[in-house]
Coordinates of C-alpha atoms in Angstrom, one line a residue:
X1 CA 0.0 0.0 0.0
X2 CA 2.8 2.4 1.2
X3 CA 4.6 1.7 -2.4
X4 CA 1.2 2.5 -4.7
X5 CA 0.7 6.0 -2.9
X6 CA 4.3 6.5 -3.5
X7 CA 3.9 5.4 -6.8
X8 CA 0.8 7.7 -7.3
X9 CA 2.3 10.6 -5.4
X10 CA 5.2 10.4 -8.3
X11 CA 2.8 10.4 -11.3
X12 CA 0.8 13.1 -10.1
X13 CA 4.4 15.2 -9.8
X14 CA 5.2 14.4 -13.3
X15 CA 1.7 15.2 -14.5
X16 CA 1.8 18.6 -12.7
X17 CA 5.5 19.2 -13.8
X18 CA 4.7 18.5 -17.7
X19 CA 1.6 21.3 -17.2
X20 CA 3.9 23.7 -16.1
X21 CA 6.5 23.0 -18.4
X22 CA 3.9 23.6 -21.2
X23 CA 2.1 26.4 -20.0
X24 CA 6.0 28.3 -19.2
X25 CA 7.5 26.4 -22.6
X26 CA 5.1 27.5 -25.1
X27 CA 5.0 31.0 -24.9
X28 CA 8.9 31.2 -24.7
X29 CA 9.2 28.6 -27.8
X30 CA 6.4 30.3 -29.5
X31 CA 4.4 26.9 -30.5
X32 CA 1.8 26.3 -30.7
X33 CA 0.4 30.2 -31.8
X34 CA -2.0 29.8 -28.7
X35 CA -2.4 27.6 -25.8
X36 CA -5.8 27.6 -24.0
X37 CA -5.5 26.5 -20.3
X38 CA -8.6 24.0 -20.6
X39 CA -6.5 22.0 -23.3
X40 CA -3.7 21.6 -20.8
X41 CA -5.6 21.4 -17.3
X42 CA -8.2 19.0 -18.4
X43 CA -5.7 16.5 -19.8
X44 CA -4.0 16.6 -17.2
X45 CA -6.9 15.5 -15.0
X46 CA -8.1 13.2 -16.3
X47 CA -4.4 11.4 -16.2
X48 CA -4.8 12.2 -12.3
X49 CA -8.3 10.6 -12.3
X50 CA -6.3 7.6 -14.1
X51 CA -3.9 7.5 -11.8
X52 CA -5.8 7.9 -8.6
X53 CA -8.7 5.6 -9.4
X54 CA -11.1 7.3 -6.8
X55 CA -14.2 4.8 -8.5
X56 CA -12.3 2.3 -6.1
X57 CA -11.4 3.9 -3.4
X58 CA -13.7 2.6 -0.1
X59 CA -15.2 3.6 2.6
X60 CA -11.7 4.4 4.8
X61 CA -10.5 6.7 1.7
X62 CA -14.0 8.1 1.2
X63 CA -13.8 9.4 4.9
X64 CA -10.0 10.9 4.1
X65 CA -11.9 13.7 2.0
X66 CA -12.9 15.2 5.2
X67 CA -8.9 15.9 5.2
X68 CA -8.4 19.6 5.8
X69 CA -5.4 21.3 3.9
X70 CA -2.4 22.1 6.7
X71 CA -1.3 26.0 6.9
X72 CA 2.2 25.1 5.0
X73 CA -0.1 23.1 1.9
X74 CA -2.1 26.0 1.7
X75 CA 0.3 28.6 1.4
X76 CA 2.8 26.5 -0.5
X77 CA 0.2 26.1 -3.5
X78 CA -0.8 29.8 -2.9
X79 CA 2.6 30.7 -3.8
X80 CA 2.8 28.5 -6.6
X81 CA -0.7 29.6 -8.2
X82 CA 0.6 33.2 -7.8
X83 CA 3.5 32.8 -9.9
X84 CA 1.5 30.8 -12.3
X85 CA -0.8 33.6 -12.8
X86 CA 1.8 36.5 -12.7
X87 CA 3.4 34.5 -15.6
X88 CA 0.3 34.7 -17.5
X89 CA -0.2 38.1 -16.8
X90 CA 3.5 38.9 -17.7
X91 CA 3.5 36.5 -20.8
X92 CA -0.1 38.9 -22.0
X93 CA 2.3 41.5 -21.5
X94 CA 4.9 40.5 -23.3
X95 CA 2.9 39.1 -26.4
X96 CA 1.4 42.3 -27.1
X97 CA -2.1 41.5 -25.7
X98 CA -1.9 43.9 -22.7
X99 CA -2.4 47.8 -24.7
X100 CA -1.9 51.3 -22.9
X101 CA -5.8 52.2 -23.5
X102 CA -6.1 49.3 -21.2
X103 CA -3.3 49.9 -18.8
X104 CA -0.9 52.0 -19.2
X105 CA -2.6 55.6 -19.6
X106 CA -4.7 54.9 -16.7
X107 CA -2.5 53.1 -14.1
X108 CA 0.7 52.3 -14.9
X109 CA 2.2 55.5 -15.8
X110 CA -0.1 57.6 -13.1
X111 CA 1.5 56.0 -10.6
X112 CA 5.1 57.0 -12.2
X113 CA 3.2 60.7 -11.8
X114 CA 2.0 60.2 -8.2
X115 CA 5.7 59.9 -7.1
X116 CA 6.2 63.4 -8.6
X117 CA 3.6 64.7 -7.0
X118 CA 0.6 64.7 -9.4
X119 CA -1.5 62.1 -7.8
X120 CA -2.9 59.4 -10.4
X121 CA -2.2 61.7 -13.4
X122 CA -3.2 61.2 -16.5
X123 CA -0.9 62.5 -19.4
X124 CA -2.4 61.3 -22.7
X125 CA -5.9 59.3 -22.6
X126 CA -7.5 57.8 -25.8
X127 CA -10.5 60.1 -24.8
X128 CA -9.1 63.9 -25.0
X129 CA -11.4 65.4 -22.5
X130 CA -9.4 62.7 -19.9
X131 CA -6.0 63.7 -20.4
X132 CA -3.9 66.0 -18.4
X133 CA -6.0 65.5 -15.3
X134 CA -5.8 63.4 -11.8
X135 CA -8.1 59.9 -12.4
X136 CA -9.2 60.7 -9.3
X137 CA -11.5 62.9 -11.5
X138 CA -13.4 59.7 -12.5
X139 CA -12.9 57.6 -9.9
X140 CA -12.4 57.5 -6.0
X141 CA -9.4 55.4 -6.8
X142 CA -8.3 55.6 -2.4
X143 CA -6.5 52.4 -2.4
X144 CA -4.1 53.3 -5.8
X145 CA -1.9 55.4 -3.5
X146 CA -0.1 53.1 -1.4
X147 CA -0.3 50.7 -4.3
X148 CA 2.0 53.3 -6.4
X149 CA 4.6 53.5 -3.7
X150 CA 5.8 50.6 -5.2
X151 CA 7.3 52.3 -7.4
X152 CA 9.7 54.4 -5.2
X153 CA 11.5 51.5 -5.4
X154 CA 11.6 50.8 -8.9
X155 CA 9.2 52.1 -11.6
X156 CA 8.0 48.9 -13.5
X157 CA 4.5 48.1 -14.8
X158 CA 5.6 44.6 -13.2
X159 CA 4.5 45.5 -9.6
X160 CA 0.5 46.0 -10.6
X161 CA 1.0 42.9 -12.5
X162 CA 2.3 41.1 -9.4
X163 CA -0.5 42.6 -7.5
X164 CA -3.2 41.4 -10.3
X165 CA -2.1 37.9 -9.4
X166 CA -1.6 38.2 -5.1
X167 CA -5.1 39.1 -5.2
X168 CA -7.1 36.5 -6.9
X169 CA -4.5 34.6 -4.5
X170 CA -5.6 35.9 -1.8
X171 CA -9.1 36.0 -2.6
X172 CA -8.9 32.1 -3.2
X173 CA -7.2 31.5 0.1
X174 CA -10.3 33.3 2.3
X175 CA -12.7 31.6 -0.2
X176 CA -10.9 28.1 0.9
X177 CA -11.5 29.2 4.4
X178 CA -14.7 30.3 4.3
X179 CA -16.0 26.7 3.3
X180 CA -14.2 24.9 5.9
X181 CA -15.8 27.3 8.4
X182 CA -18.6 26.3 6.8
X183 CA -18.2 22.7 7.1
X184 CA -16.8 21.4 3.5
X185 CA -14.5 19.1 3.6
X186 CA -10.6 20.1 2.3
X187 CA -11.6 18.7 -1.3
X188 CA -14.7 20.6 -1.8
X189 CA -13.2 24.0 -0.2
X190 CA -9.6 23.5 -2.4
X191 CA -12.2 22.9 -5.4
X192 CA -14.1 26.1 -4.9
X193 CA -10.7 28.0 -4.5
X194 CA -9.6 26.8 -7.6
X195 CA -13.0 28.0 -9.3
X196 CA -12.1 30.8 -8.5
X197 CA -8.6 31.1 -10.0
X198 CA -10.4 29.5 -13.2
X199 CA -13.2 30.7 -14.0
X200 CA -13.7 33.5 -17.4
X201 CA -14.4 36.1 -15.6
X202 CA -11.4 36.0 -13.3
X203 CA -9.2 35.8 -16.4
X204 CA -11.2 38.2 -18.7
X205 CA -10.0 40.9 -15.6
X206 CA -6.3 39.5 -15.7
X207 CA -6.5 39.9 -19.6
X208 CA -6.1 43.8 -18.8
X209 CA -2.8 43.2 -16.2
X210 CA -4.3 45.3 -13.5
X211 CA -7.6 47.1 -12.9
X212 CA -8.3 48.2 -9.2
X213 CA -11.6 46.0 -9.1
X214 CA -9.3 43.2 -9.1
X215 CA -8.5 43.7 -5.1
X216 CA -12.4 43.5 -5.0
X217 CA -12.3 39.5 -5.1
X218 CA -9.2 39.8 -2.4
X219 CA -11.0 42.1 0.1
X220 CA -14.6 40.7 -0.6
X221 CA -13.3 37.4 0.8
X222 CA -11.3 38.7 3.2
X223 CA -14.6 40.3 5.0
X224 CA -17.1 37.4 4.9
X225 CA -14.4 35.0 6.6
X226 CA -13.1 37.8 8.8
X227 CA -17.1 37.9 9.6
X228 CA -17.6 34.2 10.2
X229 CA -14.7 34.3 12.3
X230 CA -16.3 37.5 14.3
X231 CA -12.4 38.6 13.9
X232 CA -13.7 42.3 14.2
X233 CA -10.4 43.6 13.6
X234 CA -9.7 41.9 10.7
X235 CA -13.1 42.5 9.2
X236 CA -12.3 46.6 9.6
X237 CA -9.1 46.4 7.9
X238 CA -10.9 44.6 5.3
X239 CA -14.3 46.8 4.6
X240 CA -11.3 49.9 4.7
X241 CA -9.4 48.0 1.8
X242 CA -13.2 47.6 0.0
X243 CA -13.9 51.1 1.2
X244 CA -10.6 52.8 -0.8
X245 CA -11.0 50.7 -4.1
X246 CA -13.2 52.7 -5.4
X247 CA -16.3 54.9 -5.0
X248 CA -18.8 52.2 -5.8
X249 CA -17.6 49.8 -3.0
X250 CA -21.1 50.3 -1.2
X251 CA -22.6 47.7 -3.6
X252 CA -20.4 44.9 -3.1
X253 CA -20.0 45.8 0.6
X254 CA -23.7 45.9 1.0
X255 CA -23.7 42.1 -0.8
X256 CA -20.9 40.7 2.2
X257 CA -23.0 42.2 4.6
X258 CA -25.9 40.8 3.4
X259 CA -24.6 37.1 3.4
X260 CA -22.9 37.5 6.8
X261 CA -27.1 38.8 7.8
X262 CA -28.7 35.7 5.9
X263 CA -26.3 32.7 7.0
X264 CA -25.4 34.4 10.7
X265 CA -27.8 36.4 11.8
X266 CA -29.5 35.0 14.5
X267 CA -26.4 33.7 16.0
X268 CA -24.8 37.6 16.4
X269 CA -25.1 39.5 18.9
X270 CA -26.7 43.0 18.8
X271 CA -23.1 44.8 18.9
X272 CA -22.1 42.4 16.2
X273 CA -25.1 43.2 13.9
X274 CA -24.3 46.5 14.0
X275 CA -20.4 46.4 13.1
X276 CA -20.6 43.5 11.0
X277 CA -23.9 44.5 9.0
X278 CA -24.6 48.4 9.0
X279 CA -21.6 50.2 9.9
X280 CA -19.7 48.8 6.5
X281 CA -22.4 50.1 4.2
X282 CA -22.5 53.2 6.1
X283 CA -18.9 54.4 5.5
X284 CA -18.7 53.0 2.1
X285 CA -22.1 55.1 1.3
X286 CA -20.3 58.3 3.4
X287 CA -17.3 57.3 1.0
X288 CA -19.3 57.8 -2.1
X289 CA -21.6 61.1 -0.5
X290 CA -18.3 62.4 -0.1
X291 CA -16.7 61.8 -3.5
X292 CA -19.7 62.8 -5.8
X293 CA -20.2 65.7 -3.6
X294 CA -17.2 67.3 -3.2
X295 CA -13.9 65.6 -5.1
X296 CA -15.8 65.1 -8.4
X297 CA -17.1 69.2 -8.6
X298 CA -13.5 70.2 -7.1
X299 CA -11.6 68.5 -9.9
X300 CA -14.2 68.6 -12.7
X301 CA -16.8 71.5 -12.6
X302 CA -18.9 68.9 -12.8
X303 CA -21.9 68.3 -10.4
X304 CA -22.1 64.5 -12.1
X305 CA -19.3 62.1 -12.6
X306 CA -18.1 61.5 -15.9
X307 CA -19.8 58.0 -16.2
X308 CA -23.4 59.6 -15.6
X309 CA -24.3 58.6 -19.3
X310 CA -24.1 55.0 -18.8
X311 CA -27.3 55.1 -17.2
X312 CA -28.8 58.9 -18.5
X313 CA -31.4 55.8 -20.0
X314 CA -33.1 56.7 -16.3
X315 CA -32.0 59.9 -15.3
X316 CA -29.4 62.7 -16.1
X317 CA -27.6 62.8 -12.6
X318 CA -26.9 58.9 -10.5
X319 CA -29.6 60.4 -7.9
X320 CA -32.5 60.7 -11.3
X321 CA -30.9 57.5 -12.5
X322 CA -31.3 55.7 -9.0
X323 CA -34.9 57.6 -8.5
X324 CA -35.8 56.1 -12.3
X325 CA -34.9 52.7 -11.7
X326 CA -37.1 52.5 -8.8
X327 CA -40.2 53.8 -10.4
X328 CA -39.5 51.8 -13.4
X329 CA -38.8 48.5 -11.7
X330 CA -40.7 45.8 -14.4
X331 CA -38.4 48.5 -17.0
X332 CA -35.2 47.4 -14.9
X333 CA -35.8 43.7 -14.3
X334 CA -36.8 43.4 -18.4
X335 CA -33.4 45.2 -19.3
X336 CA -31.4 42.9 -16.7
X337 CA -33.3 39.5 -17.8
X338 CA -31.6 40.6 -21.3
X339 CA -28.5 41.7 -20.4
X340 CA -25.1 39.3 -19.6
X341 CA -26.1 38.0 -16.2
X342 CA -26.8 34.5 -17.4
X343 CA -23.7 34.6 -19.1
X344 CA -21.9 35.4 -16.3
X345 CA -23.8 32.7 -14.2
X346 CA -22.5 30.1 -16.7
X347 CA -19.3 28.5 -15.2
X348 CA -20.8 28.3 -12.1
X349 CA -23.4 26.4 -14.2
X350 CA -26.1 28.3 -12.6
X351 CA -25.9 26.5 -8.9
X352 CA -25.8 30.1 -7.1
X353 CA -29.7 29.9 -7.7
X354 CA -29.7 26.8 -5.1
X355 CA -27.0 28.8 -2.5
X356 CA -28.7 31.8 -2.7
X357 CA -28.0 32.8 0.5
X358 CA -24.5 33.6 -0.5
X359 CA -26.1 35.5 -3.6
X360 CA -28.6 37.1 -3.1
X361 CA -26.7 40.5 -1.3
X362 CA -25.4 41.4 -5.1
X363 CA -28.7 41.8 -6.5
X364 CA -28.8 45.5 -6.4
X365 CA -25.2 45.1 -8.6
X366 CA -26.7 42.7 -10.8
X367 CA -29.7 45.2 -11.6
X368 CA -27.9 48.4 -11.8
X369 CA -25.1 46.9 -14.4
X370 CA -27.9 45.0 -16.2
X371 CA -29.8 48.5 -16.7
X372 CA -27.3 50.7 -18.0
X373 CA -27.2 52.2 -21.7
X374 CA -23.5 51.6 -21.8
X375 CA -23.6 47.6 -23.7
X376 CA -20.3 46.8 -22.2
X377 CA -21.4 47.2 -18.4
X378 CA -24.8 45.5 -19.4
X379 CA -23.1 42.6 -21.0
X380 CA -20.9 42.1 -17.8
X381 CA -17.8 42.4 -20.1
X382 CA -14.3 43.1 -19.5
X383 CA -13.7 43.0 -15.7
X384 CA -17.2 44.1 -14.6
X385 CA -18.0 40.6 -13.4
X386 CA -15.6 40.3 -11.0
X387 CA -16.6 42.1 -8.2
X388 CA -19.7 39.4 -8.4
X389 CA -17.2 36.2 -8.5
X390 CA -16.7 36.0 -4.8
X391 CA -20.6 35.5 -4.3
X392 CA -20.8 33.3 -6.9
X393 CA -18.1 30.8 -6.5
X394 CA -19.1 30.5 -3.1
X395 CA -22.8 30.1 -3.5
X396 CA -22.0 27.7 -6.0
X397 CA -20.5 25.5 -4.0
X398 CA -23.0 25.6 -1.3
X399 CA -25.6 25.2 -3.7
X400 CA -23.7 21.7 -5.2
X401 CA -23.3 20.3 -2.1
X402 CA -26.8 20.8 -1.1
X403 CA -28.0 19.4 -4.4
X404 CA -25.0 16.4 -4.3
X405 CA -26.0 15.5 -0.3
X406 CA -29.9 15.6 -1.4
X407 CA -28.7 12.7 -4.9
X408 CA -26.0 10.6 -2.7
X409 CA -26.4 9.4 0.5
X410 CA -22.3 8.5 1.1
X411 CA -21.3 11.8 2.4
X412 CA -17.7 11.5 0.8
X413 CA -19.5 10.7 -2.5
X414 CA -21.8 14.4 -2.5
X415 CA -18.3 16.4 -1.1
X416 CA -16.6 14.6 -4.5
X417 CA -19.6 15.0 -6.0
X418 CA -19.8 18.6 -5.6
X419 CA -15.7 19.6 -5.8
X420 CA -16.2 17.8 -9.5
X421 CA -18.8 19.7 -10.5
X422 CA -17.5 23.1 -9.2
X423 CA -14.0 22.3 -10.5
X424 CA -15.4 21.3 -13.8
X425 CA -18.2 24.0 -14.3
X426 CA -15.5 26.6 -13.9
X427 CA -12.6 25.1 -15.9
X428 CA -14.7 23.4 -18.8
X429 CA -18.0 25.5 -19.5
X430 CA -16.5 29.1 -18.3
X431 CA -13.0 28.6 -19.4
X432 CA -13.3 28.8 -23.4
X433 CA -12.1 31.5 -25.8
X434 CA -13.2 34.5 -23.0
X435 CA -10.9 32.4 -20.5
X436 CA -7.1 31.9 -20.0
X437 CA -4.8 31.7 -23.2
X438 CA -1.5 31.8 -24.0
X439 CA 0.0 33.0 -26.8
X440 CA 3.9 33.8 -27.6
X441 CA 6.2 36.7 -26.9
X442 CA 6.5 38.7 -29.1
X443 CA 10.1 40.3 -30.9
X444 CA 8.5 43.8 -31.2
X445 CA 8.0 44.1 -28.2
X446 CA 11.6 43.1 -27.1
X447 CA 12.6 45.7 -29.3
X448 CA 10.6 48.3 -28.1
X449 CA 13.5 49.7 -25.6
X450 CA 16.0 49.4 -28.3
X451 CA 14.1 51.3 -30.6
X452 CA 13.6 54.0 -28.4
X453 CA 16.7 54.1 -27.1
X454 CA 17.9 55.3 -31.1
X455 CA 14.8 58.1 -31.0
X456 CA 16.5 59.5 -27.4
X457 CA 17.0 62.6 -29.5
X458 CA 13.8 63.4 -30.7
X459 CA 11.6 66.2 -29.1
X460 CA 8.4 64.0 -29.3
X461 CA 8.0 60.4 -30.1
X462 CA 4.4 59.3 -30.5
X463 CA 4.1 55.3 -30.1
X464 CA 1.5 52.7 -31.5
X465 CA -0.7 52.0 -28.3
X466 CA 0.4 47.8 -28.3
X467 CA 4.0 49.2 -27.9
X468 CA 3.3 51.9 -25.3
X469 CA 3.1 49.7 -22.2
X470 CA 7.1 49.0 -22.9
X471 CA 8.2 52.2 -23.6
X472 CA 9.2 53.7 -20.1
X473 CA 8.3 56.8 -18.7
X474 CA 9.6 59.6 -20.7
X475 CA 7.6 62.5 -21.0
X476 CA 9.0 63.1 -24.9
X477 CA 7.6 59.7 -25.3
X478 CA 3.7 60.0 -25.9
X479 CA 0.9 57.7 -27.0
X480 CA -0.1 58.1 -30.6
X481 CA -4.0 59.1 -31.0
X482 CA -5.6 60.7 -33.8
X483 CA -5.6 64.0 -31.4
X484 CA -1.5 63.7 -30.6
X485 CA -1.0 63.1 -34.1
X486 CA -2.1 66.2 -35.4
X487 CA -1.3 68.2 -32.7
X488 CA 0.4 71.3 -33.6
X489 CA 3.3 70.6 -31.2
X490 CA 4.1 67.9 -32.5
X491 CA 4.7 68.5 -36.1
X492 CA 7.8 66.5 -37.0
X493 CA 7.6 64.0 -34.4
X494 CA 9.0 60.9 -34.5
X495 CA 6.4 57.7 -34.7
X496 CA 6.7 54.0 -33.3
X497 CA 4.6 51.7 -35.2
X498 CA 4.7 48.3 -35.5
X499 CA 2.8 45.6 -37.6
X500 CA 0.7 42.7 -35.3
X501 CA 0.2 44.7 -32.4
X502 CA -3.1 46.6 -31.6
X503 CA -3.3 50.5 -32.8
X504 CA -6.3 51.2 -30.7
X505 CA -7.8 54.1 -31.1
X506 CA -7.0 54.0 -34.7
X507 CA -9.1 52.0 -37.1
X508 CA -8.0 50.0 -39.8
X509 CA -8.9 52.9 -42.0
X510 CA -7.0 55.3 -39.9
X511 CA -3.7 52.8 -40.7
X512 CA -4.1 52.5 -44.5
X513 CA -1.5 53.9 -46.7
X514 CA -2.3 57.3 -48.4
X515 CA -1.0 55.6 -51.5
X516 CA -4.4 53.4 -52.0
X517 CA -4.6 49.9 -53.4
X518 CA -6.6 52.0 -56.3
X519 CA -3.5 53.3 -57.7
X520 CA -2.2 49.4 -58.1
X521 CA -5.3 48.6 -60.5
X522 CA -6.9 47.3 -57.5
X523 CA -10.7 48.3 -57.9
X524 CA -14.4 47.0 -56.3
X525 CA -12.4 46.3 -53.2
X526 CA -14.8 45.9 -50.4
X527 CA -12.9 47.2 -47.2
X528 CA -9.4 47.1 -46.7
X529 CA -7.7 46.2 -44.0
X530 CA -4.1 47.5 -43.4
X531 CA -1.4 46.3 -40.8
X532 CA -3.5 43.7 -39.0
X533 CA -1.7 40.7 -37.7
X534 CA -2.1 37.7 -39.9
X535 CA -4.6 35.7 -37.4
X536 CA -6.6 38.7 -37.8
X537 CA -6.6 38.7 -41.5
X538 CA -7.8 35.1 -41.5
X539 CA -10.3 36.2 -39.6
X540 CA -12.0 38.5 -41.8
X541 CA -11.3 36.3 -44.6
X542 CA -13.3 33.4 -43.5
X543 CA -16.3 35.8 -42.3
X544 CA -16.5 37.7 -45.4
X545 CA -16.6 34.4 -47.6
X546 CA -13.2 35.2 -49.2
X547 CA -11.2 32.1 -48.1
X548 CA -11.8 28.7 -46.0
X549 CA -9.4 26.9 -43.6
X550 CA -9.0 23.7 -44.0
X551 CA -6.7 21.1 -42.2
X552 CA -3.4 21.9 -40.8
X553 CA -5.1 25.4 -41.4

C-alpha cells in the first residue's frame, strides 16, 4: 500500500510538472500560436483521475476527504498559483495583448506621476477630455496610492502585475477558508478555490494586467471570513481595503454584509449586527456622498461624474438614475433579464440559484449593471464581473453540495460530487475562448526599448498603443492618438509603429497607406484592411466568404 501511494504521489508530480513546463514552454518557444488552459488542465486531469482511481477507493478513503489542507499546503500552493498567474499576466504583457488604452494611460504611468507629485495623473488618454488631469476625476481610486509607492522602489508596470495575481490569490485563500468554516471538507473548499482562480471572468480581468476591481475579489473574501470568524479587527481592515477601491464599494460591501445577515444572523449579537452588517455600508455610502459631492465638482466642474451617461437611459444625474430605476422596476428587471447576467452565471453552471443565501446580497449590482445604456457594463464584459465572483463561487458550491447530499447518500461521494462539478463548471464551460490563453512573446516588443533608445534625441515620439506599455516613462515619449498626431506641437515628431500589435484608437482605416490599393489597378475592393496581424486577416477572410481553412489550417 505504502509503495502504490508513492507510486501515485510520483505520477501526479510528473503530471503537474509537464503542465507547467507547457504552460511556461510554449510561450517562450512560441508553438503552438495559442495555448488555451482547458487543453492543458483537463488532460492533465483526467491522467490524475487515471492515476488515482477514486471509482475504487472505499469507505476508509472516502472518509479521508474530510482531510483539511495544513497552513504550510495552503500557502505553498498559494505561492505557486501566484507565480502561475503572474506569468500569465506577464506573458499577456509581453505578447502584445496587454495595450496602454487598457493599462498604461490609466494606471501604470499615473503611478510613475504620483511619485512626482501629481496624484494618479493622466498625461495622454484615448478620450481627449481625460488627459492632463488626476483619475481621481473619474474615480475615487483611495486604495491606488499606497499601491503606487511601489514604485519608489523601482518604476516597472511589473508590480501591478504582481498585484493582479496576489489578489485573486488571496481571494482564493479566504474563499478556501470560508467553506471549511462552513463545514466542507478540504476537497470541496480546495475545489471552490480553484474556481475561483479559473473561472472566465477571473481571467477576462487579468486579460487587462491590473484594474483596481481586481483587489475586489481579495477584500470581498477577506470580510465574509473575517465575519464568520467574528475577527472584528480583521473585518475593519478589510471593509477599509473595500472602502478605498473605489467609489462604488457600497454595492459589493452591501452584498458581504448581506450574506454575513442571511447565513449568521440570529447567532450575532446586537453589537455584532451593527459592526458587521450596518456600519460597513454606512462608510462605504459616506465614502461615495463624499466623493460625488465634493472631489468630483472640485476636480471637474462637474456636479455628475463623468460616467453619468451609462445610465442617462433613467435619469441625467446617479440620484435621477437611482430615482428612475425605482419607479420603473418591471423597466429594470426586463433590461437585466436581457443583459449578460446569465452569461456570467454560466461556469458556475447556474448553482448560485440553489446557495442563494450567499447571492442574493449582489442583486442590487446585478440590476444596476444589467440597466445601464452603456452595452459593455450591461453585457458584464471586461472586468465588470468580477466584483460578483466571490458570491458566486461561493454560493456555487454551497448550492452543489446541497443538491449532491440531497442525490447521494455516502457523504464522501456528494463532497466529490460537488468539488467535481464546481472544479469542472468553472474550468470546462467558463473557461473557453473568453478564458485563460496563451500566446507567444512577441520580438516587437523586445525591441521596443532598443528602438527608443535610437529616437532618445527626438523632441516628441508618438508610439502605437500595443507598444506603449514598454516604452518607459519619458515624458518626450507619448501615445499616438488621432488628437496627438495632429497636434500642432508635435509637427515632426517621430512615430513607433509596428505591424501585429493593436493601434487602438485608430481604425484599420486610420492605418491604410495614403498611396491606396486603387493606384495598383486594385478596384471593387470591399474594405481594406491594413497592418493587422495575420490571425486577424484570416479572420475577416473566413467571415467575409473570401477564403476557408482547412486542415493543418
Amino acid at each position: 500500500m505504502c509503495v502504490h501511494r508513492q507510486i501515485v504521489r510520483v505520477a501526479l508530480a510528473a503530471i503537474g510538472l509537464a503542465v507547467l513546463l507547457v504552460l511556461v514552454g510554449a510561450p517562450l518557444v512560441g508553438w503552438p500560436p495559442v495555448v488555451r488552459l482547458p487543453a492543458v488542465l483537463v488532460p492533465a486531469l483526467a491522467l490524475a483521475l487515471l492515476v488515482t482511481r477514486p471509482w475504487r477507493w472505499r469507505e476508509p478513503d472516502l472518509r479521508a476527504l474530510d482531510w483539511q489542507p495544513s497552513g504550510r499546503l495552503v500557502w505553498s500552493a498559494a505561492l505557486i498559483i501566484g507565480l502561475v498567474l503572474f506569468w500569465y499576466v506577464l506573458t499577456r504583457f509581453q505578447s502584445g495583448e496587454i495595450n496602454a488604452v487598457d493599462f498604461t494611460i490609466y494606471f501604470d504611468r499615473p503611478c510613475f506621476q504620483t511619485l512626482h507629485g501629481r496624484p494618479l495623473f493622466v498625461e495622454t488618454s484615448d478620450t481627449p477630455g481625460f488627459s492632463n488631469r488626476s483619475e481621481l476625476a473619474d474615480h475615487a481610486y483611495w486604495g491606488m496610492l499606497p499601491v503606487c509607492s511601489l514604485y519608489a522602489l523601482y518604476p516597472s508596470p511589473l508590480w501591478l502585475h504582481a498585484i493582479s495575481a496576489m489578489a485573486v490569490v488571496g481571494g482564493a485563500v479566504h474563499v478556501l477558508r470560508i467553506l471549511q468554516r462552513l463545514g466542507a471538507g478540504g476537497t470541496l473548499a480546495s475545489a471552490t478555490a480553484l474556481a475561483l482562480v479559473l473561472n472566465d471572468n477571473t481571467a477576462r480581468t487579468l486579460n487587462y494586467g491590473f484594474h483596481p476591481e481586481v483587489l475586489y475579489v481579495w477584500f470581498i473574501p477577506w470580510m465574509i471570513d473575517a465575519g464568520l470568524r467574528g475577527a472584528r479587527k480583521s473585518f475593519l481592515a478589510a471593509t477599509l481595503a473595500c472602502v478605498l477601491v473605489k467609489e462604488d464599494a457600497c454595492l459589493p460591501i452591501f452584498g458581504a454584509s448581506g450574506a454575513l445577515a442571511l447565513n449568521r444572523f440570529r447567532i450575532m449579537t446586537w453589537a455584532d449586527r451593527c459592526l458587521f452588517l450596518v456600519l460597513p455600508t454606512a462608510v462605504a455610502l459616506a465614502n461615495l456622498a463624499v466623493y460625488y459631492g465634493c472631489v468630483v465638482p472640485m476636480l471637474t466642474g462637474e456636479s455628475r461624474p463623468t460616467y453619468a451617461h451609462f445610465w442617462a437611459n433613467y435619469g441625467d444625474t446617479p440620484m435621477l438614475a437611482l430615482l428612475g430605476m425605482v419607479t420603473h422596476p418591471l423597466r429594470v428587471m426586463v433590461s437585466t433579464m436581457t443583459s449578460g447576467v446569465f452569461r456570467t452565471l454560466v461556469p458556475h453552471l447556474f448553482l448560485p440559484v440553489i446557495g442563494w443565501r450567499w447571492a442574493l446580497g449582489i442583486v442590487p449590482i446585478i440590476a444596476l449593471y444589467g440597466a445601464s445604456a452603456n452595452e459593455q457594463v450591461r453585457a458584464f464584459g471586461i472586468y465588470y464581473a468580477i466584483v460578483l465572483v466571490p458570491f458566486l463561487v461561493i454560493a456555487a458550491s454551497s448550492g452543489a453540495l446541497t443538491l449532491a447530499r440531497r442525490l447521494m447518500t455516502n457523504a464522501g461521494h456528494a463532497q466529490l460530487a460537488a468539488a467535481g462539478v464546481i472544479l469542472l463548471g468553472a474550468l470546462l464551460v467558463g473557461s473557453g475562448n473568453r478564458g485563460y490563453s496563451l500566446r507567444p512573446w512577441k520580438g516587437e516588443i523586445a525591441a521596443v526599448s532598443a528602438a527608443l533608445a535610437r529616437l532618445s534625441n527626438e523632441p516628441i515620439v508618438l508610439v502605437q498603443s500595443g507598444l506603449f506599455p514598454h516604452a518607459g516613462y519619458d515624458e518626450h515619449v507619448k501615445l499616438l492618438t488621432p488628437e496627438t498626431l495632429h497636434d500642432p506641437r508635435h509637427a515632426g515628431a517621430a512615430v513607433l509603429l509596428a505591424r501585429g500589435v493593436g493601434a487602438y484608437p485608430f481604425q484599420a482605416k486610420d492605418l491604410a497607406s495614403d498611396f491606396g490599393l486603387n493606384n495598383h489597378g486594385l478596384i471593387h475592393l470591399d474594405r481594406v484592411y491594413w497592418n493587422l496581424p495575420t490571425s486577424a486577416l484570416v479572420e475577416e477572410a473566413v467571415f467575409r466568404g473570401e477564403g476557408h481553412l482547412v486542415q493543418g489550417g
